[in-house]
PDB file of C-alpha atoms in Angstrom:
ATOM      1  CA  MET A 252     -86.853 195.836 -71.144  1.00 83.00           C
ATOM      2  CA  GLN A 253     -86.693 198.799 -68.675  1.00 91.00           C
ATOM      3  CA  LYS A 254     -86.924 198.301 -65.195  1.00 93.00           C
ATOM      4  CA  GLU A 255     -90.323 199.720 -64.113  1.00 94.00           C
ATOM      5  CA  GLN A 256     -91.290 197.405 -66.709  1.00 95.00           C
ATOM      6  CA  ILE A 257     -89.908 194.276 -64.993  1.00 95.00           C
ATOM      7  CA  LEU A 258     -91.489 195.099 -61.836  1.00 96.00           C
ATOM      8  CA  ALA A 259     -94.861 195.684 -62.798  1.00 97.00           C
ATOM      9  CA  ALA A 260     -94.260 192.593 -64.268  1.00 98.00           C
ATOM     10  CA  ARG A 261     -93.733 190.956 -61.560  1.00 98.00           C
ATOM     11  CA  ARG A 262     -95.820 192.529 -59.380  1.00 98.00           C
ATOM     12  CA  ARG A 263     -98.798 191.366 -62.179  1.00 98.00           C
ATOM     13  CA  THR A 264     -97.395 187.449 -61.856  1.00 98.00           C
ATOM     14  CA  VAL A 265     -97.414 187.723 -57.669  1.00 98.00           C
ATOM     15  CA  LYS A 266    -101.358 188.373 -58.390  1.00 98.00           C
ATOM     16  CA  GLU A 267    -102.177 186.183 -60.788  1.00 98.00           C
ATOM     17  CA  LEU A 268    -100.772 183.208 -58.667  1.00 98.00           C
ATOM     18  CA  ALA A 269    -102.127 184.768 -55.503  1.00 98.00           C
ATOM     19  CA  ALA A 270    -105.542 184.755 -57.548  1.00 97.00           C
ATOM     20  CA  ALA A 271    -104.913 180.710 -58.349  1.00 97.00           C
ATOM     21  CA  GLY A 272    -104.116 179.958 -54.655  1.00 97.00           C
ATOM     22  CA  ILE A 273    -100.160 179.975 -54.901  1.00 97.00           C
ATOM     23  CA  GLN A 274     -98.263 182.015 -52.625  1.00 97.00           C
ATOM     24  CA  LEU A 275     -94.651 182.928 -52.823  1.00 98.00           C
ATOM     25  CA  THR A 276     -92.354 184.139 -50.215  1.00 98.00           C
ATOM     26  CA  ASP A 277     -90.734 187.384 -50.559  1.00 97.00           C
ATOM     27  CA  VAL A 278     -87.548 186.479 -51.788  1.00 97.00           C
ATOM     28  CA  GLU A 279     -89.180 184.091 -54.381  1.00 98.00           C
ATOM     29  CA  GLN A 280     -91.368 187.314 -55.387  1.00 97.00           C
ATOM     30  CA  ALA A 281     -88.092 189.534 -55.528  1.00 96.00           C
ATOM     31  CA  ASN A 282     -86.944 186.831 -58.098  1.00 96.00           C
ATOM     32  CA  VAL A 283     -89.876 186.309 -60.599  1.00 98.00           C
ATOM     33  CA  GLU A 284     -87.951 186.546 -63.875  1.00 96.00           C
ATOM     34  CA  VAL A 285     -89.486 188.315 -66.649  1.00 96.00           C
ATOM     35  CA  ALA A 286     -88.163 186.724 -69.586  1.00 95.00           C
ATOM     36  CA  ASP A 287     -88.951 188.623 -72.979  1.00 95.00           C
ATOM     37  CA  PHE A 288     -86.133 186.998 -75.226  1.00 94.00           C
ATOM     38  CA  GLY A 289     -84.513 190.358 -76.073  1.00 92.00           C
ATOM     39  CA  LEU A 290     -87.552 190.934 -78.586  1.00 93.00           C
ATOM     40  CA  GLY A 291     -89.031 194.142 -76.554  1.00 92.00           C
ATOM     41  CA  GLU A 292     -92.481 192.796 -76.876  1.00 94.00           C
ATOM     42  CA  LEU A 293     -92.932 191.085 -73.516  1.00 95.00           C
ATOM     43  CA  GLU A 294     -96.876 191.364 -73.707  1.00 95.00           C
ATOM     44  CA  LEU A 295     -96.756 188.962 -77.033  1.00 96.00           C
ATOM     45  CA  GLN A 296     -93.460 186.858 -76.771  1.00 97.00           C
ATOM     46  CA  GLY A 297     -92.368 186.221 -73.518  1.00 96.00           C
ATOM     47  CA  LEU A 298     -93.467 184.558 -70.009  1.00 96.00           C
ATOM     48  CA  GLU A 299     -93.135 184.929 -66.125  1.00 98.00           C
ATOM     49  CA  ILE A 300     -91.078 181.929 -64.363  1.00 98.00           C
ATOM     50  CA  VAL A 301     -90.535 181.556 -60.701  1.00 98.00           C
ATOM     51  CA  THR A 302     -87.601 178.706 -60.191  1.00 98.00           C
ATOM     52  CA  TYR A 303     -88.682 176.950 -57.207  1.00 98.00           C
ATOM     53  CA  VAL A 304     -85.531 174.524 -56.971  1.00 98.00           C
ATOM     54  CA  ASN A 305     -82.946 173.523 -59.956  1.00 97.00           C
ATOM     55  CA  ASN A 306     -80.059 171.640 -58.905  1.00 97.00           C
ATOM     56  CA  ASP A 307     -78.331 168.785 -61.013  1.00 94.00           C
ATOM     57  CA  ARG A 308     -80.986 166.104 -60.774  1.00 95.00           C
ATOM     58  CA  TYR A 309     -84.501 168.252 -60.824  1.00 97.00           C
ATOM     59  CA  CYS A 310     -86.094 171.251 -61.599  1.00 98.00           C
ATOM     60  CA  ALA A 311     -89.673 173.007 -60.781  1.00 98.00           C
ATOM     61  CA  LYS A 312     -90.753 176.299 -61.681  1.00 98.00           C
ATOM     62  CA  GLU A 313     -94.272 178.017 -62.286  1.00 98.00           C
ATOM     63  CA  LEU A 314     -94.679 179.518 -65.346  1.00 98.00           C
ATOM     64  CA  VAL A 315     -97.431 182.917 -65.795  1.00 98.00           C
ATOM     65  CA  LEU A 316     -98.679 183.670 -68.994  1.00 98.00           C
ATOM     66  CA  PHE A 317    -100.521 186.765 -69.348  1.00 98.00           C
ATOM     67  CA  PRO A 318    -103.191 186.446 -72.224  1.00 98.00           C
ATOM     68  CA  ARG A 319    -102.304 185.651 -75.323  1.00 98.00           C
ATOM     69  CA  GLN A 320     -98.333 185.609 -74.051  1.00 98.00           C
ATOM     70  CA  THR A 321     -95.829 183.186 -76.360  1.00 98.00           C
ATOM     71  CA  CYS A 322     -93.366 181.233 -75.726  1.00 98.00           C
ATOM     72  CA  PRO A 323     -91.524 181.389 -78.427  1.00 98.00           C
ATOM     73  CA  GLU A 324     -90.747 177.902 -80.366  1.00 98.00           C
ATOM     74  CA  HIS A 325     -87.554 175.953 -78.794  1.00 97.00           C
ATOM     75  CA  LEU A 326     -85.813 172.811 -77.880  1.00 97.00           C
ATOM     76  CA  HIS A 327     -83.751 171.452 -75.152  1.00 96.00           C
ATOM     77  CA  PRO A 328     -80.850 169.896 -76.927  1.00 95.00           C
ATOM     78  CA  LEU A 329     -78.121 167.487 -75.391  1.00 94.00           C
ATOM     79  CA  VAL A 330     -75.565 169.134 -73.328  1.00 92.00           C
ATOM     80  CA  GLY A 331     -72.414 167.088 -73.421  1.00 91.00           C
ATOM     81  CA  ASP A 332     -72.937 164.111 -72.644  1.00 92.00           C
ATOM     82  CA  GLU A 333     -76.708 164.602 -70.979  1.00 90.00           C
ATOM     83  CA  PRO A 334     -79.911 164.283 -72.535  1.00 91.00           C
ATOM     84  CA  GLY A 335     -81.719 167.651 -73.271  1.00 93.00           C
ATOM     85  CA  LYS A 336     -84.122 168.463 -70.775  1.00 97.00           C
ATOM     86  CA  MET A 337     -87.474 166.751 -70.080  1.00 98.00           C
ATOM     87  CA  GLU A 338     -90.497 168.705 -69.144  1.00 98.00           C
ATOM     88  CA  THR A 339     -94.159 168.205 -67.855  1.00 98.00           C
ATOM     89  CA  PHE A 340     -96.501 171.045 -67.929  1.00 98.00           C
ATOM     90  CA  ARG A 341     -99.224 170.633 -65.908  1.00 98.00           C
ATOM     91  CA  CYS A 342    -101.940 173.638 -66.199  1.00 98.00           C
ATOM     92  CA  ARG A 343    -103.063 175.217 -62.981  1.00 98.00           C
ATOM     93  CA  ALA A 344    -105.112 177.910 -64.011  1.00 98.00           C
ATOM     94  CA  GLY A 345    -106.716 179.035 -67.334  1.00 98.00           C
ATOM     95  CA  VAL A 346    -105.319 177.573 -70.971  1.00 98.00           C
ATOM     96  CA  VAL A 347    -102.433 177.375 -72.014  1.00 98.00           C
ATOM     97  CA  TYR A 348    -102.077 175.902 -75.747  1.00 98.00           C
ATOM     98  CA  LEU A 349     -98.963 173.832 -76.638  1.00 98.00           C
ATOM     99  CA  TYR A 350     -97.678 173.211 -80.087  1.00 98.00           C
ATOM    100  CA  VAL A 351     -94.969 170.333 -80.652  1.00 98.00           C
ATOM    101  CA  GLU A 352     -93.455 168.122 -83.563  1.00 98.00           C
ATOM    102  CA  GLY A 353     -96.174 166.123 -84.653  1.00 97.00           C
ATOM    103  CA  LYS A 354     -99.088 165.726 -87.530  1.00 98.00           C
ATOM    104  CA  ALA A 355    -100.461 170.025 -87.754  1.00 98.00           C
ATOM    105  CA  THR A 356    -103.814 170.475 -86.327  1.00 98.00           C
ATOM    106  CA  SER A 357    -105.819 172.255 -89.184  1.00 97.00           C
ATOM    107  CA  ALA A 358    -106.744 175.310 -87.186  1.00 97.00           C
ATOM    108  CA  ILE A 359    -104.805 175.930 -84.411  1.00 98.00           C
ATOM    109  CA  ALA A 360    -106.139 178.138 -81.616  1.00 98.00           C
ATOM    110  CA  ALA A 361    -103.320 180.310 -80.649  1.00 98.00           C
ATOM    111  CA  GLN A 362    -102.385 183.025 -82.780  1.00 97.00           C
ATOM    112  CA  VAL A 363     -98.789 183.022 -84.043  1.00 97.00           C
ATOM    113  CA  PRO A 364     -97.023 186.308 -83.015  1.00 97.00           C
ATOM    114  CA  PRO A 365     -97.016 189.018 -85.973  1.00 96.00           C
ATOM    115  CA  GLY A 366     -93.911 189.128 -88.079  1.00 95.00           C
ATOM    116  CA  SER A 367     -92.486 186.170 -86.397  1.00 96.00           C
ATOM    117  CA  GLU A 368     -94.643 183.526 -89.015  1.00 97.00           C
ATOM    118  CA  ALA A 369     -91.566 182.507 -89.903  1.00 97.00           C
ATOM    119  CA  HIS A 370     -89.878 180.801 -87.291  1.00 97.00           C
ATOM    120  CA  TYR A 371     -93.104 178.743 -85.667  1.00 98.00           C
ATOM    121  CA  THR A 372     -92.697 175.890 -87.270  1.00 98.00           C
ATOM    122  CA  VAL A 373     -94.558 172.765 -85.229  1.00 98.00           C
ATOM    123  CA  PHE A 374     -98.313 173.069 -85.127  1.00 98.00           C
ATOM    124  CA  HIS A 375     -99.271 169.589 -83.599  1.00 98.00           C
ATOM    125  CA  GLU A 376    -102.240 171.213 -80.967  1.00 98.00           C
ATOM    126  CA  VAL A 377    -102.276 170.270 -77.262  1.00 98.00           C
ATOM    127  CA  ALA A 378    -104.509 172.279 -75.155  1.00 98.00           C
ATOM    128  CA  LEU A 379    -104.210 172.325 -71.633  1.00 98.00           C
ATOM    129  CA  ARG A 380    -106.926 172.995 -68.749  1.00 98.00           C
ATOM    130  CA  PRO A 381    -106.370 172.933 -64.800  1.00 98.00           C
ATOM    131  CA  GLY A 382    -105.276 169.277 -63.900  1.00 98.00           C
ATOM    132  CA  GLU A 383    -104.154 167.947 -67.058  1.00 98.00           C
ATOM    133  CA  GLN A 384    -100.624 168.073 -68.156  1.00 98.00           C
ATOM    134  CA  TYR A 385     -98.477 166.730 -70.955  1.00 98.00           C
ATOM    135  CA  THR A 386     -94.672 165.399 -71.232  1.00 98.00           C
ATOM    136  CA  ILE A 387     -92.130 166.861 -73.594  1.00 98.00           C
ATOM    137  CA  MET A 388     -89.365 164.533 -74.615  1.00 97.00           C
ATOM    138  CA  PRO A 389     -85.859 166.080 -74.829  1.00 96.00           C
ATOM    139  CA  GLY A 390     -84.940 167.407 -78.583  1.00 96.00           C
ATOM    140  CA  ILE A 391     -88.752 168.411 -79.748  1.00 98.00           C
ATOM    141  CA  LYS A 392     -89.153 171.235 -80.646  1.00 98.00           C
ATOM    142  CA  HIS A 393     -92.368 172.865 -78.838  1.00 98.00           C
ATOM    143  CA  TRP A 394     -93.840 176.405 -78.071  1.00 98.00           C
ATOM    144  CA  PHE A 395     -96.705 177.586 -76.280  1.00 98.00           C
ATOM    145  CA  GLN A 396     -99.698 180.220 -75.472  1.00 98.00           C
ATOM    146  CA  ALA A 397    -101.913 181.307 -72.983  1.00 98.00           C
ATOM    147  CA  GLY A 398    -105.631 181.740 -73.721  1.00 98.00           C
ATOM    148  CA  ASP A 399    -107.594 184.842 -73.019  1.00 98.00           C
ATOM    149  CA  ALA A 400    -107.577 184.293 -69.874  1.00 97.00           C
ATOM    150  CA  GLY A 401    -103.829 183.949 -69.375  1.00 98.00           C
ATOM    151  CA  ALA A 402    -102.470 180.788 -67.724  1.00 98.00           C
ATOM    152  CA  ILE A 403    -100.342 179.148 -64.725  1.00 98.00           C
ATOM    153  CA  VAL A 404     -98.504 175.665 -65.644  1.00 98.00           C
ATOM    154  CA  SER A 405     -96.277 174.150 -63.405  1.00 98.00           C
ATOM    155  CA  GLU A 406     -93.224 172.923 -64.778  1.00 98.00           C
ATOM    156  CA  PHE A 407     -91.509 169.632 -63.644  1.00 98.00           C
ATOM    157  CA  SER A 408     -88.388 168.862 -65.011  1.00 98.00           C
ATOM    158  CA  SER A 409     -84.643 167.285 -65.374  1.00 97.00           C
ATOM    159  CA  THR A 410     -82.017 169.959 -65.262  1.00 96.00           C
ATOM    160  CA  SER A 411     -82.943 173.312 -66.585  1.00 95.00           C
ATOM    161  CA  ARG A 412     -80.207 174.661 -68.752  1.00 93.00           C
ATOM    162  CA  ASP A 413     -81.951 177.709 -70.222  1.00 90.00           C
ATOM    163  CA  GLU A 414     -78.808 179.538 -71.575  1.00 90.00           C
ATOM    164  CA  PHE A 415     -78.550 175.815 -73.976  1.00 93.00           C
ATOM    165  CA  ASP A 416     -81.780 176.381 -75.422  1.00 94.00           C
ATOM    166  CA  LEU A 417     -82.059 176.460 -79.191  1.00 95.00           C
ATOM    167  CA  PHE A 418     -84.682 179.117 -80.534  1.00 96.00           C
ATOM    168  CA  THR A 419     -85.643 179.137 -83.938  1.00 96.00           C
ATOM    169  CA  ASP A 420     -86.278 182.654 -84.105  1.00 96.00           C
ATOM    170  CA  PRO A 421     -82.417 183.502 -84.366  1.00 94.00           C
ATOM    171  CA  ARG A 422     -83.301 186.903 -83.065  1.00 93.00           C
ATOM    172  CA  ILE A 423     -83.776 185.672 -79.388  1.00 93.00           C
ATOM    173  CA  ALA A 424     -81.308 186.232 -76.888  1.00 76.00           C
ATOM    174  CA  ARG A 425     -81.941 184.226 -73.321  1.00 65.00           C
ATOM    175  CA  MET A 426     -81.363 187.151 -71.242  1.00 49.00           C
ATOM    176  CA  ALA A 427     -81.057 187.624 -67.268  1.00 44.00           C
ATOM    177  CA  ASN A 428     -83.088 190.547 -65.662  1.00 41.00           C
ATOM    178  CA  LEU A 429     -83.053 192.835 -62.429  1.00 37.00           C
TER     179      LEU A 429
END
């Protein structure tokens, strides 16, 4: 991604959060993570992340997804003797379609990103609307996509170790941005 794309996504993220009544400090605004997972298709497969705290006990984040933006399928594995990340997603605005292991939903609401169909393997749908939440246990494959209006999701979890996440798509690289 080019610097201007990252800056534009940050500005858009701050605007979306403010519209939902979530204010960020100047430092938080400057540190919005723009993740395209190395795929170069941010509007399709990517998300924007504000990390409030991440320490050796817990983590709190805001996840911002633009309309139909998708976080690709992945899981949080064991890290040494520590279990993988357990996370609770609470929808704050919009609708987010979360897919986890389990009985596949017959007709899903999400649109699997074209050209990546082979890398999406779990289709048990959990639709979250504002005020609804769902907890994902460690080691469970999952992916999620915003609805047509985008979504804001608060994530509360055990320690986040994103560098250890295992993605189904071998093309994905968890990359730092500017």
